[in-house]
Amino acid sequence: AQKITQTQPGMFVQEKEAVTLDCTYDTSDPSYGLFWYKQPSSGEMIFLIYQGSYDQQNATEGRYSLNFQKARKSANLVISASQLGDSAMYFCAMREGGFGLTGGGNKLTFGTGTQLKVEL
Amino acid sequence: EPEVTQTPSHQVTQMGQEVILRCVPISNHLYFYWYRQILGQKVEFLVSFYNNEISEKSEIFDDQFSVERPDGSNFTLKIRSTKLEDSAMYFCASSHTGTGVSYEQYFGPGTRLTVT
């Protein structure tokens, strides 16, 4: 089974509108973290937002928020007030296990991504 | 702001040749990673490195691959005998300062490897 599923290969949104990018995950580990990265056409990976499995509140970072529904195993990214510069590929990723230095388990498992295009 | 750097940005090599991809992680980070992304596909984990040894590797990371931290700053990925299917973007990342909880992995800009 896929650990991270992103079912929207492509999304369009109008400038200044909000958009939700879907991500569901699969893990039996009670301790995990969920990440969103942005990859513009230039290719670099830009960290956007993080949600820990024990966090009580949904994470927010500026115009980005993460709609974390633990029972549904979903971690959707919401971008408010879309801008043209938001056009990019967006990847959801998960890290399973604790966050300490020892014990390994630090690798990120990525989804297949959603290509977002913001239109005027 | 500190950042991960990678060189070269683009490497073209012939099948069967050895390549070394170089990375300079963020200076006070302790965990280092290599990921790859075949064109149009998702990012895949290759290997993580901590305390001068490999802490985890994927099934992709076979005997053709090796990693090294030759000095206090560089982190390298070597592919001994490149194949056409090794053509991909290779990302280096680093994390963990050793104090408190650190979760974010900072990615470098990537090296695009083209094997002909």
CSV table of C-alpha atoms in Angstrom, one decimal:
chain,number,residue,atom,x,y,z
A,1,ALA,CA,0.0,0.0,0.0
A,2,GLN,CA,1.1,3.5,-0.7
A,3,LYS,CA,2.3,5.4,2.4
A,4,ILE,CA,1.4,8.8,1.0
A,5,THR,CA,-1.4,9.3,-1.6
A,6,GLN,CA,-2.0,12.5,-3.5
A,7,THR,CA,-5.0,11.9,-5.8
A,8,GLN,CA,-4.9,15.2,-7.6
A,9,PRO,CA,-2.3,15.2,-10.3
A,10,GLY,CA,-3.2,18.7,-11.4
A,11,MET,CA,-5.2,21.6,-9.9
A,12,PHE,CA,-6.2,25.0,-11.2
A,13,VAL,CA,-7.1,28.0,-9.0
A,14,GLN,CA,-7.8,31.6,-9.7
A,15,GLU,CA,-5.6,34.2,-8.2
A,16,LYS,CA,-6.7,35.4,-4.7
A,17,GLU,CA,-8.9,32.2,-4.2
A,18,ALA,CA,-8.1,29.5,-1.7
A,19,VAL,CA,-7.2,26.0,-2.8
A,20,THR,CA,-6.9,22.7,-0.9
A,21,LEU,CA,-4.4,20.0,-2.0
A,22,ASP,CA,-5.3,16.6,-0.7
A,23,CYS,CA,-3.0,14.1,1.0
A,24,THR,CA,-3.8,10.9,2.8
A,25,TYR,CA,-1.3,8.7,4.6
A,26,ASP,CA,-0.9,5.2,5.9
A,27,THR,CA,1.1,4.3,9.0
A,28,SER,CA,0.7,2.1,12.0
A,29,ASP,CA,3.3,4.1,13.9
A,30,PRO,CA,1.7,6.3,16.6
A,31,SER,CA,4.6,8.8,16.2
A,32,TYR,CA,4.9,10.5,12.8
A,33,GLY,CA,5.3,13.8,11.1
A,34,LEU,CA,3.7,15.2,8.0
A,35,PHE,CA,5.3,17.7,5.7
A,36,TRP,CA,4.5,19.7,2.6
A,37,TYR,CA,7.1,20.8,0.2
A,38,LYS,CA,6.8,23.1,-2.9
A,39,GLN,CA,8.8,22.4,-6.0
A,40,PRO,CA,8.8,25.3,-8.5
A,41,SER,CA,9.8,24.7,-12.1
A,42,SER,CA,13.4,25.6,-11.2
A,43,GLY,CA,13.5,22.3,-9.3
A,44,GLU,CA,14.4,23.1,-5.7
A,45,MET,CA,12.4,21.7,-2.8
A,46,ILE,CA,11.1,24.3,-0.5
A,47,PHE,CA,9.7,23.3,3.0
A,48,LEU,CA,6.3,24.8,3.6
A,49,ILE,CA,4.7,23.4,6.7
A,50,TYR,CA,4.9,20.5,9.3
A,51,GLN,CA,2.3,18.7,11.4
A,52,GLY,CA,3.3,16.3,14.2
A,53,SER,CA,1.0,13.3,15.0
A,54,TYR,CA,0.6,14.5,18.6
A,55,ASP,CA,0.0,18.1,17.8
A,56,GLN,CA,-3.4,19.2,19.0
A,57,GLN,CA,-3.8,22.1,16.7
A,58,ASN,CA,-3.6,22.4,12.9
A,59,ALA,CA,-0.3,23.9,11.8
A,60,THR,CA,-0.3,27.3,10.1
A,61,GLU,CA,2.5,29.2,8.4
A,62,GLY,CA,1.4,32.4,6.8
A,63,ARG,CA,-0.9,31.7,3.9
A,64,TYR,CA,-0.4,27.9,4.4
A,65,SER,CA,-2.4,25.8,6.8
A,66,LEU,CA,-2.6,22.1,7.2
A,67,ASN,CA,-6.0,20.5,7.8
A,68,PHE,CA,-5.0,17.5,9.9
A,69,GLN,CA,-7.7,14.9,10.4
A,70,LYS,CA,-6.0,12.1,12.3
A,71,ALA,CA,-8.9,9.6,12.3
A,72,ARG,CA,-9.2,10.0,8.5
A,73,LYS,CA,-5.4,9.9,8.1
A,74,SER,CA,-5.5,13.0,6.0
A,75,ALA,CA,-3.2,16.1,6.0
A,76,ASN,CA,-4.5,18.5,3.4
A,77,LEU,CA,-2.7,21.7,2.5
A,78,VAL,CA,-4.8,24.8,2.3
A,79,ILE,CA,-3.3,27.8,0.5
A,80,SER,CA,-5.3,31.0,1.1
A,81,ALA,CA,-5.3,34.0,-1.3
A,82,SER,CA,-3.4,32.2,-4.1
A,83,GLN,CA,-0.7,34.1,-5.9
A,84,LEU,CA,0.8,33.5,-9.4
A,85,GLY,CA,4.0,32.6,-7.6
A,86,ASP,CA,2.3,29.7,-6.0
A,87,SER,CA,2.2,27.8,-9.3
A,88,ALA,CA,4.4,24.8,-8.7
A,89,MET,CA,4.4,21.1,-7.8
A,90,TYR,CA,3.4,20.3,-4.2
A,91,PHE,CA,4.6,17.2,-2.4
A,92,CYS,CA,3.2,15.7,0.7
A,93,ALA,CA,5.7,13.6,2.7
A,94,MET,CA,5.7,11.6,5.9
A,95,ARG,CA,8.3,10.7,8.5
A,96,GLU,CA,7.5,7.7,10.7
A,97,GLY,CA,9.0,7.1,14.2
A,98,GLY,CA,10.4,9.5,16.8
A,99,PHE,CA,12.3,12.6,16.1
A,100,GLY,CA,15.4,12.1,18.2
A,101,LEU,CA,19.0,11.8,16.8
A,102,THR,CA,19.3,8.1,17.4
A,103,GLY,CA,17.2,5.2,16.1
A,104,GLY,CA,17.1,6.3,12.4
A,105,GLY,CA,13.7,6.5,10.9
A,106,ASN,CA,14.3,10.0,9.7
A,107,LYS,CA,13.7,9.4,6.0
A,108,LEU,CA,10.9,11.2,4.3
A,109,THR,CA,8.4,9.2,2.1
A,110,PHE,CA,6.9,11.4,-0.6
A,111,GLY,CA,3.7,11.3,-2.5
A,112,THR,CA,3.5,11.7,-6.3
A,113,GLY,CA,2.7,15.4,-6.1
A,114,THR,CA,0.0,17.8,-7.3
A,115,GLN,CA,0.8,20.3,-10.0
A,116,LEU,CA,-0.9,23.6,-9.0
A,117,LYS,CA,-1.5,26.3,-11.6
A,118,VAL,CA,-2.7,29.7,-10.4
A,119,GLU,CA,-4.6,31.7,-13.1
A,120,LEU,CA,-5.4,35.4,-13.4
B,1,GLU,CA,20.1,32.2,6.2
B,2,PRO,CA,22.1,28.9,6.2
B,3,GLU,CA,21.5,26.7,3.2
B,4,VAL,CA,22.5,23.3,1.7
B,5,THR,CA,24.6,23.7,-1.4
B,6,GLN,CA,25.2,21.1,-4.1
B,7,THR,CA,27.7,20.9,-7.0
B,8,PRO,CA,27.6,20.6,-9.9
B,9,SER,CA,24.1,21.8,-10.8
B,10,HIS,CA,24.2,19.6,-13.9
B,11,GLN,CA,26.4,16.6,-14.7
B,12,VAL,CA,26.4,14.7,-18.0
B,13,THR,CA,28.3,11.4,-18.0
B,14,GLN,CA,28.6,8.4,-20.2
B,15,MET,CA,27.2,5.0,-19.2
B,16,GLY,CA,29.7,3.1,-17.1
B,17,GLN,CA,31.5,6.1,-15.8
B,18,GLU,CA,31.9,7.0,-12.2
B,19,VAL,CA,30.3,10.2,-10.9
B,20,ILE,CA,30.6,12.0,-7.6
B,21,LEU,CA,27.9,14.4,-6.5
B,22,ARG,CA,28.9,16.9,-3.8
B,23,CYS,CA,26.9,18.5,-1.1
B,24,VAL,CA,27.7,21.0,1.7
B,25,PRO,CA,25.1,20.5,4.4
B,26,ILE,CA,24.2,23.2,6.9
B,27,SER,CA,27.1,23.5,9.2
B,28,ASN,CA,25.6,22.5,12.6
B,29,HIS,CA,23.4,19.7,11.2
B,30,LEU,CA,24.1,16.1,12.1
B,31,TYR,CA,22.0,14.1,9.8
B,32,PHE,CA,22.5,14.0,6.1
B,33,TYR,CA,20.5,12.5,3.3
B,34,TRP,CA,20.4,11.8,-0.4
B,35,TYR,CA,17.2,11.6,-2.4
B,36,ARG,CA,16.6,11.2,-6.1
B,37,GLN,CA,13.8,12.3,-8.4
B,38,ILE,CA,13.5,10.7,-11.8
B,39,LEU,CA,11.9,13.2,-14.2
B,40,GLY,CA,8.2,13.6,-13.7
B,41,GLN,CA,8.2,11.2,-10.7
B,42,LYS,CA,8.1,11.5,-7.0
B,43,VAL,CA,11.1,12.1,-4.7
B,44,GLU,CA,12.6,8.8,-3.4
B,45,PHE,CA,14.9,8.3,-0.4
B,46,LEU,CA,18.3,6.8,-1.1
B,47,VAL,CA,20.3,7.0,2.1
B,48,SER,CA,20.7,8.7,5.5
B,49,PHE,CA,24.0,9.3,7.3
B,50,TYR,CA,24.7,10.0,10.9
B,51,ASN,CA,27.8,9.9,13.1
B,52,ASN,CA,30.0,9.0,10.1
B,53,GLU,CA,28.0,6.0,9.1
B,54,ILE,CA,25.0,5.0,7.1
B,55,SER,CA,21.9,4.9,9.4
B,56,GLU,CA,19.4,3.8,6.8
B,57,LYS,CA,19.3,3.0,3.1
B,58,SER,CA,16.7,2.1,0.5
B,59,GLU,CA,16.7,-0.8,-1.9
B,60,ILE,CA,17.7,1.6,-4.6
B,61,PHE,CA,21.0,2.2,-2.8
B,62,ASP,CA,22.8,-0.9,-4.0
B,63,ASP,CA,26.5,-1.7,-4.3
B,64,GLN,CA,26.9,0.9,-7.1
B,65,PHE,CA,26.3,3.7,-4.6
B,66,SER,CA,28.4,4.9,-1.8
B,67,VAL,CA,28.4,8.0,0.5
B,68,GLU,CA,31.2,9.7,2.3
B,69,ARG,CA,31.9,12.6,4.5
B,70,PRO,CA,35.6,13.2,3.6
B,71,ASP,CA,36.0,16.3,5.7
B,72,GLY,CA,34.0,18.4,8.2
B,73,SER,CA,31.9,20.1,5.5
B,74,ASN,CA,31.4,17.9,2.4
B,75,PHE,CA,29.0,15.0,1.9
B,76,THR,CA,29.3,13.1,-1.3
B,77,LEU,CA,27.4,10.5,-3.2
B,78,LYS,CA,29.4,8.3,-5.6
B,79,ILE,CA,27.9,6.1,-8.3
B,80,ARG,CA,30.5,3.7,-9.4
B,81,SER,CA,29.3,2.7,-12.9
B,82,THR,CA,26.4,4.8,-14.1
B,83,LYS,CA,23.5,3.3,-15.9
B,84,LEU,CA,20.9,5.1,-18.1
B,85,GLU,CA,18.3,4.6,-15.4
B,86,ASP,CA,20.4,6.6,-12.9
B,87,SER,CA,19.5,9.8,-14.8
B,88,ALA,CA,17.6,11.9,-12.3
B,89,MET,CA,17.7,14.9,-10.1
B,90,TYR,CA,19.7,14.1,-6.9
B,91,PHE,CA,18.9,16.1,-3.8
B,92,CYS,CA,21.0,16.4,-0.7
B,93,ALA,CA,19.3,17.3,2.6
B,94,SER,CA,20.3,17.8,6.2
B,95,SER,CA,18.6,18.1,9.6
B,96,HIS,CA,19.0,17.9,13.3
B,97,THR,CA,21.1,20.4,15.2
B,98,GLY,CA,21.4,18.1,18.2
B,99,THR,CA,19.5,20.4,20.6
B,100,GLY,CA,15.8,20.0,21.2
B,101,VAL,CA,13.5,18.4,18.6
B,102,SER,CA,14.3,19.2,15.0
B,103,TYR,CA,12.1,17.8,12.2
B,104,GLU,CA,12.6,19.8,9.1
B,105,GLN,CA,14.9,18.5,6.4
B,106,TYR,CA,16.5,21.3,4.4
B,107,PHE,CA,17.0,20.4,0.8
B,108,GLY,CA,19.8,21.6,-1.5
B,109,PRO,CA,19.0,22.8,-5.0
B,110,GLY,CA,19.7,19.4,-6.6
B,111,THR,CA,22.2,18.0,-9.2
B,112,ARG,CA,20.7,17.0,-12.4
B,113,LEU,CA,22.5,13.8,-13.6
B,114,THR,CA,22.2,12.8,-17.2
B,115,VAL,CA,23.6,9.5,-18.3
B,116,THR,CA,24.0,9.0,-22.0
